[in-house]
Short mmCIF file of C-alpha atoms and ligand atoms in Angstrom, two decimals:
data_model
loop_
_atom_site.label_atom_id
_atom_site.label_comp_id
_atom_site.label_asym_id
_atom_site.label_seq_id
_atom_site.Cartn_x
_atom_site.Cartn_y
_atom_site.Cartn_z
CA UNK A 41 7.34 -10.58 26.29
CA UNK A 42 4.31 -12.28 27.73
CA UNK A 43 0.80 -11.13 26.81
CA UNK A 44 -2.33 -12.03 28.79
CA UNK A 45 -5.95 -11.10 28.33
CA UNK A 46 -7.52 -10.93 31.77
CA UNK A 47 -10.88 -10.18 33.37
CA UNK A 48 -9.12 -8.02 35.97
CA UNK A 49 -9.95 -4.32 35.81
CA UNK A 50 -8.04 -1.19 36.74
CA UNK A 51 -9.51 -1.67 40.24
CA UNK A 52 -8.19 -5.18 40.78
CA UNK A 53 -4.96 -5.33 38.76
CA UNK A 54 -1.67 -4.98 40.58
CA UNK A 55 1.74 -4.55 38.98
CA UNK A 56 4.38 -2.01 38.02
CA UNK A 57 2.61 0.31 35.60
CA UNK A 58 -1.11 0.77 35.14
CA UNK A 59 -1.87 2.59 31.88
CA UNK A 60 -5.31 4.10 31.52
CA UNK A 61 -6.63 5.25 28.15
CA UNK A 62 -8.90 8.26 28.56
CA UNK A 63 -11.07 9.95 25.97
CA UNK A 64 -11.94 13.62 26.35
CA UNK A 65 -15.44 12.56 27.42
CA UNK A 66 -14.21 10.35 30.25
CA UNK A 67 -13.48 13.53 32.22
CA UNK A 68 -14.61 14.48 34.80
CA UNK A 69 -13.97 11.08 36.33
CA UNK A 70 -16.97 8.85 36.91
CA UNK A 71 -17.80 5.18 37.50
CA UNK A 72 -14.86 2.84 37.81
CA UNK A 73 -12.29 5.61 37.35
CA UNK A 74 -13.86 7.68 40.15
CA UNK A 75 -13.65 4.60 42.34
CA UNK A 76 -10.02 4.06 41.39
CA UNK A 77 -9.34 7.69 42.26
CA UNK A 78 -10.89 7.13 45.66
CA UNK A 79 -8.82 4.03 46.32
CA UNK A 80 -5.69 5.96 45.38
CA UNK A 81 -6.66 8.73 47.83
CA UNK A 82 -7.33 11.23 45.03
CA UNK A 83 -4.00 10.69 43.28
CA UNK A 84 -5.61 10.17 39.87
CA UNK A 85 -7.46 13.48 40.07
CA UNK A 86 -4.30 15.21 41.31
CA UNK A 87 -2.42 13.93 38.27
CA UNK A 88 -5.16 15.16 35.94
CA UNK A 89 -5.14 18.59 37.56
CA UNK A 90 -1.39 18.99 37.83
CA UNK A 91 -0.72 17.87 34.26
CA UNK A 92 -3.74 19.79 32.98
CA UNK A 93 -4.67 16.49 31.34
CA UNK A 94 -7.74 16.74 29.12
CA UNK A 95 -7.66 13.41 27.26
CA UNK A 96 -6.38 15.01 24.05
CA UNK A 97 -4.93 12.54 21.56
CA UNK A 98 -1.16 12.20 21.84
CA UNK A 99 -0.94 13.51 25.42
CA UNK A 100 0.26 11.51 28.40
CA UNK A 101 0.80 12.04 32.13
CA UNK A 102 2.66 9.83 34.62
CA UNK A 103 2.87 9.74 38.38
CA UNK A 104 4.48 7.50 40.95
CA UNK A 105 1.87 5.90 43.15
CA UNK A 106 4.02 4.84 46.09
CA UNK A 107 5.47 1.73 47.61
CA UNK A 108 2.39 0.47 49.32
CA UNK A 109 -0.08 1.05 46.49
CA UNK A 110 -1.40 -1.66 44.15
CA UNK A 111 0.71 -0.21 41.32
CA UNK A 112 4.04 1.63 41.21
CA UNK A 113 3.30 4.00 38.33
CA UNK A 114 0.08 5.34 36.92
CA UNK A 115 0.14 6.49 33.29
CA UNK A 116 -2.69 8.37 31.61
CA UNK A 117 -2.95 8.32 27.84
CA UNK A 118 -5.23 10.71 25.95
CA UNK A 119 -7.28 9.16 23.14
CA UNK A 120 -9.11 12.24 21.84
CA UNK A 121 -12.85 12.42 21.45
CA UNK A 122 -14.73 9.15 21.94
CA UNK A 123 -17.08 10.20 19.10
CA UNK A 124 -14.45 9.28 16.57
CA UNK A 125 -12.33 6.86 18.52
CA UNK A 126 -10.35 4.93 15.91
CA UNK A 127 -8.51 1.65 16.29
CA UNK A 128 -5.42 3.56 15.26
CA UNK A 129 -5.84 5.90 18.26
CA UNK A 130 -5.80 2.84 20.50
CA UNK A 131 -2.65 1.52 18.80
CA UNK A 132 -0.86 4.84 19.12
CA UNK A 133 -2.10 5.45 22.64
CA UNK A 134 -1.04 2.07 23.91
CA UNK A 135 2.30 2.49 22.13
CA UNK A 136 2.92 5.64 24.21
CA UNK A 137 2.00 3.69 27.33
CA UNK A 138 4.45 0.93 26.43
CA UNK A 139 7.23 3.45 25.90
CA UNK A 140 6.49 5.01 29.28
CA UNK A 141 6.58 1.58 30.95
CA UNK A 142 9.95 0.85 29.40
CA UNK A 143 11.37 4.27 30.31
CA UNK A 144 10.14 3.95 33.90
CA UNK A 145 11.59 0.44 34.20
CA UNK A 146 8.28 -1.29 34.72
CA UNK A 147 8.41 -5.04 34.22
CA UNK A 148 4.65 -5.49 34.21
CA UNK A 149 2.20 -3.29 32.34
CA UNK A 150 -1.56 -3.31 32.81
CA UNK A 151 -3.58 -1.81 29.96
CA UNK A 152 -6.97 -0.38 30.83
CA UNK A 153 -8.26 1.13 27.60
CA UNK A 154 -11.80 1.71 26.34
CA UNK A 155 -13.33 -0.80 23.94
CA UNK A 156 -13.45 0.22 20.29
CA UNK A 157 -16.89 -0.08 18.69
CA UNK A 158 -18.07 -2.82 21.11
CA UNK A 159 -15.54 -5.10 19.43
CA UNK A 160 -13.32 -6.81 22.03
CA UNK A 161 -11.37 -8.87 19.47
CA UNK A 162 -10.42 -5.88 17.32
CA UNK A 163 -9.57 -3.94 20.47
CA UNK A 164 -7.33 -6.66 21.88
CA UNK A 165 -5.59 -7.10 18.53
CA UNK A 166 -4.89 -3.37 18.12
CA UNK A 167 -3.61 -3.04 21.70
CA UNK A 168 -1.26 -5.97 21.21
CA UNK A 169 0.05 -4.51 17.95
CA UNK A 170 0.62 -1.07 19.49
CA UNK A 171 2.65 -2.41 22.43
CA UNK A 172 4.82 -4.74 20.34
CA UNK A 173 5.50 -2.19 17.62
CA UNK A 174 6.47 0.46 20.16
CA UNK A 175 8.90 -1.77 22.01
CA UNK A 176 10.83 -3.05 19.00
CA UNK A 177 14.27 -1.51 18.89
CA UNK A 178 16.74 -2.39 16.17
CA UNK A 179 20.37 -2.47 17.34
CA UNK A 180 21.66 -5.10 14.91
CA UNK A 181 24.22 -2.81 13.37
CA UNK A 182 25.48 -1.12 16.53
CA UNK A 183 28.65 -2.51 18.08
CA UNK A 184 27.20 -1.78 21.51
CA UNK A 185 23.97 -3.73 21.35
CA UNK A 186 23.54 -4.89 24.92
CA UNK A 187 19.83 -5.40 25.52
CA UNK A 188 18.44 -2.52 27.55
CA UNK A 189 15.52 -2.76 29.96
CA UNK A 190 12.58 -4.83 28.71
CA UNK A 191 8.94 -4.88 29.72
CA UNK A 192 8.28 -8.53 30.58
CA UNK A 193 4.54 -8.95 30.92
CA UNK A 194 1.59 -7.10 29.45
CA UNK A 195 -1.93 -7.60 30.75
CA UNK A 196 -4.93 -6.48 28.69
CA UNK A 197 -7.55 -5.68 31.33
CA UNK A 198 -11.22 -6.60 30.95
CA UNK A 199 -10.46 -8.50 27.77
CA UNK A 200 -10.60 -12.07 29.08
CA UNK A 201 -11.18 -14.63 26.35
CA UNK A 202 -9.48 -12.60 23.62
CA UNK A 203 -6.48 -14.91 23.32
CA UNK A 204 -7.06 -15.53 19.61
CA UNK A 205 -7.16 -11.82 18.79
CA UNK A 206 -4.07 -11.30 20.88
CA UNK A 207 -2.26 -14.03 18.94
CA UNK A 208 -3.34 -12.46 15.64
CA UNK A 209 -1.90 -9.14 16.81
CA UNK A 210 1.37 -10.84 17.75
CA UNK A 211 1.63 -12.62 14.39
CA UNK A 212 0.91 -9.49 12.39
CA UNK A 213 3.49 -7.57 14.39
CA UNK A 214 5.98 -10.35 13.74
CA UNK A 215 5.52 -9.66 10.05
CA UNK A 216 5.70 -5.89 10.43
CA UNK A 217 8.94 -6.13 12.39
CA UNK A 218 10.47 -8.47 9.82
CA UNK A 219 9.62 -5.94 7.10
CA UNK A 220 11.00 -3.03 9.14
CA UNK A 221 14.27 -4.80 9.80
CA UNK A 222 14.60 -5.82 6.15
CA UNK A 223 14.16 -2.22 4.99
CA UNK A 224 16.51 -0.84 7.64
CA UNK A 225 19.27 -3.31 6.82
CA UNK A 226 21.95 -1.98 4.47
CA UNK A 227 22.22 -3.02 0.83
CA UNK A 228 25.46 -4.91 1.44
CA UNK A 229 23.52 -7.17 3.82
CA UNK A 230 20.12 -7.43 2.14
CA UNK A 231 21.24 -8.69 -1.27
CA UNK A 232 19.11 -10.71 -3.71
CA UNK A 233 20.75 -13.84 -2.29
CA UNK A 234 19.90 -12.72 1.27
CA UNK A 235 16.26 -12.30 0.19
CA UNK A 236 16.30 -15.81 -1.26
CA UNK A 237 17.80 -17.17 1.96
CA UNK A 238 15.16 -15.38 3.98
CA UNK A 239 12.44 -16.90 1.82
CA UNK A 240 14.01 -20.32 2.37
CA UNK A 241 13.99 -19.76 6.11
CA UNK A 242 10.33 -18.67 6.06
CA UNK A 243 9.42 -21.69 3.94
CA UNK A 244 11.19 -24.09 6.30
CA UNK A 245 9.89 -22.53 9.50
CA UNK A 246 6.27 -22.17 8.47
CA UNK A 247 5.80 -24.93 5.92
CA UNK A 248 5.40 -22.74 2.85
CA UNK A 249 6.32 -24.03 -0.56
CA UNK A 250 9.10 -22.18 -2.30
CA UNK A 251 10.55 -21.96 -5.78
CA UNK A 252 13.49 -19.72 -6.51
CA UNK A 253 14.10 -19.17 -10.20
CA UNK A 254 17.76 -18.58 -11.07
CA UNK A 255 18.85 -16.44 -14.00
CA UNK A 256 18.78 -19.34 -16.49
CA UNK A 257 15.20 -20.26 -15.58
CA UNK A 258 14.15 -16.63 -15.89
CA UNK A 259 15.78 -16.61 -19.35
CA UNK A 260 13.78 -19.71 -20.29
CA UNK A 261 10.62 -17.90 -19.28
CA UNK A 262 11.60 -14.93 -21.41
CA UNK A 263 11.86 -12.48 -18.53
CA UNK A 264 13.86 -9.98 -20.57
CA UNK A 265 12.67 -6.93 -18.64
CA UNK A 266 13.69 -8.27 -15.22
CA UNK A 267 16.98 -9.63 -16.56
CA UNK A 268 17.75 -6.35 -18.35
CA UNK A 269 17.75 -4.62 -14.98
CA UNK A 270 19.77 -7.42 -13.38
CA UNK A 271 22.51 -7.63 -16.00
CA UNK A 272 24.91 -5.02 -14.59
CA UNK A 273 25.06 -6.45 -11.09
CA UNK A 274 27.76 -8.82 -9.92
CA UNK A 275 25.14 -10.45 -7.71
CA UNK A 276 22.86 -13.04 -9.32
CA UNK A 277 19.17 -12.16 -9.55
CA UNK A 278 16.63 -14.31 -7.71
CA UNK A 279 13.00 -14.65 -8.72
CA UNK A 280 11.29 -15.68 -5.49
CA UNK A 281 7.93 -17.46 -5.35
CA UNK A 282 6.61 -18.50 -1.92
CA UNK A 283 3.19 -20.08 -1.52
CA UNK A 284 0.95 -20.46 1.48
CA UNK A 285 -1.73 -23.13 0.94
CA UNK A 286 -4.44 -23.76 3.52
CA UNK A 287 -5.58 -27.26 4.44
CA UNK A 288 -8.61 -28.04 2.31
CA UNK A 289 -9.92 -26.05 -0.62
CA UNK A 290 -8.93 -22.39 -0.54
CA UNK A 291 -11.78 -19.89 -0.50
CA UNK A 292 -9.75 -17.54 -2.71
CA UNK A 293 -6.40 -17.48 -4.49
CA UNK A 294 -4.43 -14.27 -4.15
CA UNK A 295 -0.96 -12.97 -4.90
CA UNK A 296 1.19 -10.29 -3.32
CA UNK A 297 4.05 -9.05 -5.46
CA UNK A 298 6.80 -6.84 -4.06
CA UNK A 299 9.40 -4.75 -5.86
CA UNK A 300 12.70 -6.22 -4.71
CA UNK A 301 15.47 -3.83 -5.74
CA UNK A 302 18.03 -4.38 -3.00
CA UNK A 303 19.81 -1.28 -4.28
CA UNK A 304 18.88 1.21 -6.99
CA UNK A 305 21.82 3.25 -8.28
CA UNK A 306 19.70 4.39 -11.22
CA UNK A 307 21.85 2.42 -13.66
CA UNK A 308 23.52 4.45 -16.43
CA UNK A 309 20.94 7.16 -15.76
CA UNK A 310 22.72 7.23 -12.43
CA UNK A 311 21.10 9.02 -9.52
CA UNK A 312 22.76 12.40 -9.06
CA UNK A 313 23.44 14.64 -6.06
CA UNK A 314 20.36 15.21 -3.94
CA UNK A 315 18.61 12.16 -5.40
CA UNK A 316 18.82 10.23 -2.14
CA UNK A 317 20.91 7.46 -3.74
CA UNK A 318 22.28 6.60 -0.28
CA UNK A 319 18.72 5.67 0.77
CA UNK A 320 18.09 3.32 -2.14
CA UNK A 321 18.36 0.28 0.13
CA UNK A 322 14.67 0.98 0.77
CA UNK A 323 13.90 -0.01 -2.82
CA UNK A 324 13.02 -3.51 -1.63
CA UNK A 325 10.29 -2.12 0.66
CA UNK A 326 7.63 -3.84 -1.46
CA UNK A 327 9.42 -7.19 -1.12
CA UNK A 328 9.81 -6.55 2.62
CA UNK A 329 6.05 -6.03 2.99
CA UNK A 330 5.48 -9.17 0.92
CA UNK A 331 7.76 -11.27 3.14
CA UNK A 332 6.33 -9.70 6.29
CA UNK A 333 2.81 -10.58 5.13
CA UNK A 334 4.00 -14.12 4.37
CA UNK A 335 5.39 -14.50 7.89
CA UNK A 336 2.13 -13.30 9.44
CA UNK A 337 -0.22 -15.20 7.13
CA UNK A 338 1.71 -18.46 7.46
CA UNK A 339 1.12 -18.27 11.23
CA UNK A 340 -2.49 -17.06 11.12
CA UNK A 341 -3.42 -19.77 8.58
CA UNK A 342 -6.48 -18.30 6.83
CA UNK A 343 -8.44 -20.46 4.35
CA UNK A 344 -7.02 -18.48 1.44
CA UNK A 345 -4.15 -19.48 -0.86
CA UNK A 346 -1.57 -16.72 -1.09
CA UNK A 347 1.39 -16.44 -3.48
CA UNK A 348 4.26 -14.17 -2.45
CA UNK A 349 6.42 -13.06 -5.33
CA UNK A 350 9.48 -10.87 -5.77
CA UNK A 351 11.87 -10.45 -8.70
CA UNK A 352 14.93 -9.53 -6.65
CA UNK A 353 18.00 -7.81 -8.05
CA UNK A 354 20.13 -4.68 -7.89
CA UNK A 355 20.13 -1.84 -10.42
CA UNK A 356 23.83 -1.20 -10.98
CA UNK A 357 26.29 0.15 -13.55
CA UNK A 358 29.02 -1.77 -15.34
CA UNK A 359 30.14 -2.65 -18.84
CA UNK A 360 27.26 -5.13 -18.93
CA UNK A 361 24.66 -2.56 -17.97
CA UNK A 362 21.56 -2.04 -20.06
CA UNK A 363 21.92 1.19 -22.02
CA UNK A 364 19.43 3.98 -22.26
CA UNK A 365 17.81 3.19 -25.60
CA UNK A 366 18.03 -0.60 -25.30
CA UNK A 367 14.88 -2.50 -26.21
CA UNK A 368 13.87 -5.33 -23.87
CA UNK A 369 11.24 -8.01 -24.44
CA UNK A 370 9.14 -8.96 -21.42
CA UNK A 371 7.77 -12.45 -20.81
CA UNK A 372 4.40 -11.60 -22.37
CA UNK A 373 6.19 -10.67 -25.60
CA UNK A 374 5.77 -6.93 -25.25
CA UNK A 375 8.78 -4.79 -26.19
CA UNK A 376 10.04 -1.90 -24.09
CA UNK A 377 12.37 0.90 -25.12
CA UNK A 378 14.34 1.76 -21.97
CA UNK A 379 14.55 5.52 -22.25
CA UNK A 380 15.56 5.76 -18.58
CA UNK A 381 17.41 3.01 -16.72
CA UNK A 382 16.30 4.52 -13.40
CA UNK A 383 12.72 3.47 -14.09
CA UNK A 384 13.82 -0.09 -13.35
CA UNK A 385 11.19 -1.16 -10.82
CA UNK A 386 8.44 -1.31 -13.43
CA UNK A 387 10.71 -3.49 -15.61
CA UNK A 388 11.21 -6.05 -12.85
CA UNK A 389 7.52 -5.91 -11.94
CA UNK A 390 6.47 -6.41 -15.56
CA UNK A 391 7.81 -9.97 -15.57
CA UNK A 392 6.62 -10.63 -12.02
CA UNK A 393 3.07 -9.56 -13.00
CA UNK A 394 3.08 -11.71 -16.14
CA UNK A 395 4.21 -14.67 -14.00
CA UNK A 396 1.50 -14.09 -11.36
CA UNK A 397 -1.18 -13.44 -13.96
CA UNK A 398 -0.80 -17.06 -15.14
CA UNK A 399 -1.44 -18.59 -11.70
CA UNK A 400 -5.24 -18.59 -11.99
CA UNK A 401 -5.76 -16.07 -9.20
CA UNK A 402 -8.83 -14.21 -7.99
CA UNK A 403 -6.80 -11.05 -7.37
CA UNK A 404 -3.26 -9.74 -7.07
CA UNK A 405 -1.66 -6.67 -5.52
CA UNK A 406 1.79 -5.30 -6.15
CA UNK A 407 3.66 -3.03 -3.75
CA UNK A 408 6.53 -0.97 -5.03
CA UNK A 409 8.74 1.94 -4.06
CA UNK A 410 8.10 2.95 -7.63
CA UNK A 411 8.22 6.72 -8.07
CA UNK A 412 9.43 9.89 -6.43
CA UNK A 413 6.40 11.42 -8.16
CA UNK A 414 4.07 9.56 -5.81
CA UNK A 415 5.92 11.02 -2.81
CA UNK A 416 5.53 14.48 -4.35
CA UNK A 417 1.79 13.85 -4.83
CA UNK A 418 0.89 12.26 -1.49
CA UNK A 419 3.76 13.00 0.89
CA UNK A 420 5.70 10.49 2.92
CA UNK A 421 2.90 8.92 4.93
CA UNK A 422 0.40 7.93 2.27
CA UNK A 423 0.64 5.19 -0.36
CA UNK A 424 -0.92 5.65 -3.78
CA UNK A 425 -3.39 3.01 -4.94
CA UNK A 426 -4.20 2.30 -8.57
CA UNK A 427 -6.63 -0.30 -9.81
CA UNK A 428 -8.98 -0.69 -12.75
CA UNK A 429 -11.14 -2.82 -10.42
CA UNK A 430 -13.42 -0.87 -8.05
CA UNK A 431 -14.20 -3.88 -5.83
CA UNK A 432 -10.54 -4.65 -5.29
CA UNK A 433 -9.70 -0.98 -4.73
CA UNK A 434 -12.48 -0.70 -2.14
CA UNK A 435 -11.43 -3.85 -0.30
CA UNK A 436 -7.85 -2.57 -0.07
CA UNK A 437 -8.98 0.86 1.10
CA UNK A 438 -11.14 -0.70 3.82
CA UNK A 439 -8.34 -3.06 4.85
CA UNK A 440 -5.88 -0.16 5.13
CA UNK A 441 -8.32 1.82 7.22
CA UNK A 442 -8.86 -1.07 9.65
CA UNK A 443 -5.14 -1.76 9.77
CA UNK A 444 -4.30 1.89 10.47
CA UNK A 445 -2.24 2.52 7.33
CA UNK A 446 -2.88 5.44 4.99
CA UNK A 447 -3.77 4.84 1.38
CA UNK A 448 -5.28 7.06 -1.35
CA UNK A 449 -6.78 5.94 -4.64
CA UNK A 450 -5.27 7.60 -7.70
CA UNK A 451 -6.60 7.74 -11.25
CA UNK A 452 -5.73 5.26 -14.00
CA UNK A 453 -5.88 7.97 -16.64
CA UNK A 454 -5.60 5.92 -19.85
CA UNK A 455 -4.96 9.00 -21.99
CA UNK A 456 -1.64 9.50 -20.22
CA UNK A 457 -0.40 6.28 -21.78
CA UNK A 458 0.26 8.44 -24.85
CA UNK A 459 3.31 9.69 -22.94
CA UNK A 460 4.78 6.17 -23.06
CA UNK A 461 4.43 5.72 -26.82
CA UNK A 462 7.64 4.65 -28.51
CA UNK A 463 8.59 5.10 -32.17
CA UNK A 464 10.39 1.76 -32.28
CA UNK A 465 8.99 -0.49 -29.53
CA UNK A 466 5.56 -1.20 -28.00
CA UNK A 467 6.22 1.36 -25.27
CA UNK A 468 8.90 3.35 -23.48
CA UNK A 469 9.49 2.77 -19.79
CA UNK A 470 9.11 6.45 -18.83
CA UNK A 471 6.89 9.30 -19.87
CA UNK A 472 6.94 13.02 -19.12
CA UNK A 473 7.52 14.23 -15.55
CA UNK A 474 3.96 15.38 -14.86
CA UNK A 475 1.82 12.49 -13.67
CA UNK A 476 4.89 10.28 -13.30
CA UNK A 477 3.29 7.93 -10.78
CA UNK A 478 0.24 7.52 -13.03
CA UNK A 479 2.21 6.58 -16.15
CA UNK A 480 4.16 4.12 -13.99
CA UNK A 481 0.86 2.43 -13.04
CA UNK A 482 -0.30 2.47 -16.67
CA UNK A 483 2.97 0.83 -17.68
CA UNK A 484 2.40 -1.99 -15.18
CA UNK A 485 -1.14 -2.50 -16.47
CA UNK A 486 0.33 -3.60 -19.83
CA UNK A 487 1.51 -6.79 -18.12
CA UNK A 488 -1.79 -7.87 -16.61
CA UNK A 489 -4.46 -9.55 -18.69
CA UNK A 490 -6.43 -12.11 -16.66
CA UNK A 491 -6.42 -11.08 -13.05
CA UNK A 492 -8.05 -8.37 -10.95
CA UNK A 493 -5.03 -6.25 -10.06
CA UNK A 494 -4.08 -3.33 -7.86
CA UNK A 495 -0.84 -1.42 -7.54
CA UNK A 496 0.41 0.34 -4.41
CA UNK A 497 3.19 2.91 -4.76
CA UNK A 498 4.83 2.83 -1.32
CA UNK A 499 7.90 5.00 -2.06
CA UNK A 500 6.92 7.43 0.73
CA UNK A 501 5.71 5.36 3.67
CA UNK A 502 8.22 2.48 3.81
CA UNK A 503 10.73 4.64 5.65
CA UNK A 504 10.54 7.37 8.28
CA UNK A 505 13.15 9.80 9.58
CA UNK A 506 10.81 10.90 12.36
CA UNK A 507 9.96 9.02 15.52
CA UNK A 508 6.29 8.45 16.29
CA UNK A 509 4.43 6.54 18.99
CA UNK A 510 5.23 3.12 17.61
CA UNK A 511 7.95 3.68 15.05
CA UNK A 512 11.56 4.64 15.63
CA UNK A 513 13.29 6.25 12.65
CA UNK A 514 13.95 3.56 10.04
CA UNK A 515 11.88 1.07 8.11
CA UNK A 516 8.17 1.20 8.96
CA UNK A 517 6.98 -2.19 7.76
CA UNK A 518 4.35 -0.31 5.79
CA UNK A 519 1.92 -2.54 3.94
CA UNK A 520 2.08 -5.67 6.09
CA UNK A 521 -0.92 -4.79 8.25
CA UNK A 522 -3.02 -3.78 5.25
CA UNK A 523 -2.08 -6.90 3.30
CA UNK A 524 -2.88 -9.27 6.15
CA UNK A 525 -6.18 -7.53 6.79
CA UNK A 526 -6.97 -7.70 3.07
CA UNK A 527 -6.20 -11.43 2.89
CA UNK A 528 -8.27 -12.15 6.02
CA UNK A 529 -11.26 -10.18 4.75
CA UNK A 530 -11.05 -10.99 1.05
N1 BES B 148 13.24 3.59 -6.54
C1 BES B 148 12.94 4.78 -7.26
C2 BES B 148 11.78 5.55 -6.67
C3 BES B 148 11.93 6.09 -5.29
C4 BES B 148 12.18 7.42 -5.08
C5 BES B 148 11.76 5.28 -4.19
C6 BES B 148 12.28 7.92 -3.82
C7 BES B 148 11.88 5.79 -2.90
C8 BES B 148 12.12 7.10 -2.71
C9 BES B 148 12.60 4.43 -8.70
O1 BES B 148 13.24 3.33 -9.22
C10 BES B 148 13.00 5.60 -9.54
O2 BES B 148 14.16 5.85 -9.62
N2 BES B 148 12.03 6.25 -10.11
C11 BES B 148 12.27 7.38 -10.94
C12 BES B 148 11.41 7.24 -12.17
C13 BES B 148 11.75 8.21 -13.24
C14 BES B 148 13.09 7.90 -13.84
C15 BES B 148 10.68 8.17 -14.28
C16 BES B 148 11.86 8.61 -10.13
O3 BES B 148 10.90 8.56 -9.39
O4 BES B 148 12.57 9.62 -10.25
MN1 MN B 149 15.14 3.82 -10.08
ZN1 ZN B 150 13.86 1.91 -7.90
#
């Protein structure tokens, strides 16, 4: 698909589908839109009247213009009140427009949307993201995967000169789509080895440096927590460390760490009926966001060094499985009594955090589909954020807001660590049910000593069963947009 930023307006553009973004306040028609209405012999006003279109967010109206007109289809997209026009409204609105264009078999799409906050670059980036996200359709695992109709060219009207922003939008979406497809792929395809191969491909394509630690090297580093989880699987674990280094001295050094459980059976505390075990391919959603961010950042090339880390394995059962009650020693020497083998993500992250903590970073963020408790607390659309560091927490919250992803800061309630006290070891890996996502975060904190750190529990938002403007049911790629925005603004 070809994207162009052009100085043409809705009055001068010609093509298959002209999509106009309208806020509630842009009615009744005035200025350029009134003129467009005149040129179309009142068709625009007719459409507004017949569809009872009021510019409400999430509403659309389409009409055929006719063979001789400058455009074949006219699509109106409501953006809500212009008082609180958000970038996310533009993304969602333009996504609806893109879906209409595809449905109506329009090869060319002209986007005439209002500018957000007098910021043409942000506007162009968000519009690009919305279109690309909406038009991605995953048919990899269907036997009948003939490509259906595709929109071929998208023109962003009155946004001439915004080529850089447009490219940023394309690169970010590249990363989001990678993460979506990784999460949607089944656990017999996305194995730890497949993650390692993907990292190799990213490294080769984008010039990242890569080190994959095999089991023996992880043993040498004393990663007993990670390897405890990995020991029941027939598939070898892979500790993946990708690095993006800018030319010249980096302004900051950051790390993104993703939980990479390619399947979570629960281990000997096996997931029972109603636990959603058949969905536990999504347990590498953190790693998917990490890889997606790597793909975007490696193309955008900011002056920041970024480490991308995932301790990838499965959580399986077998005669080699770790037992409930086993005591593991993590790579920082701390001992963990495994009172529940289904709390495996924090064990793998423990060693990944210790590893990252030694890299001399300014900050690090982990993303993990860590607890069902977080989904209970915040629902499926919102990620939980924990950090002892207010500056880091604020920068992530701001980044998420700009990126259009939902995040909510949760308390690091130190007193709750009492629930993880063990009689025999330094700590247990699970506490009582209440506050389960908080004790999980407190557990992780035991493995960080040097670095400003934040933890995102993304168990809810990495997957959706519902269709929305720019997401079909499946993986969402949650986290990529926030991470890229965070790296660019950090
Ligand atoms: N991967 C799960 C968490 C999860 C649940 C992710 C739902 C996505 C959707 C995690 O490893 C897990 O099993 N957590 C347990 C922790 C418990 C044993 C303390 C949970 O949430 O039940
Ligand atoms: Mn689990
Ligand atoms: Zn898990």
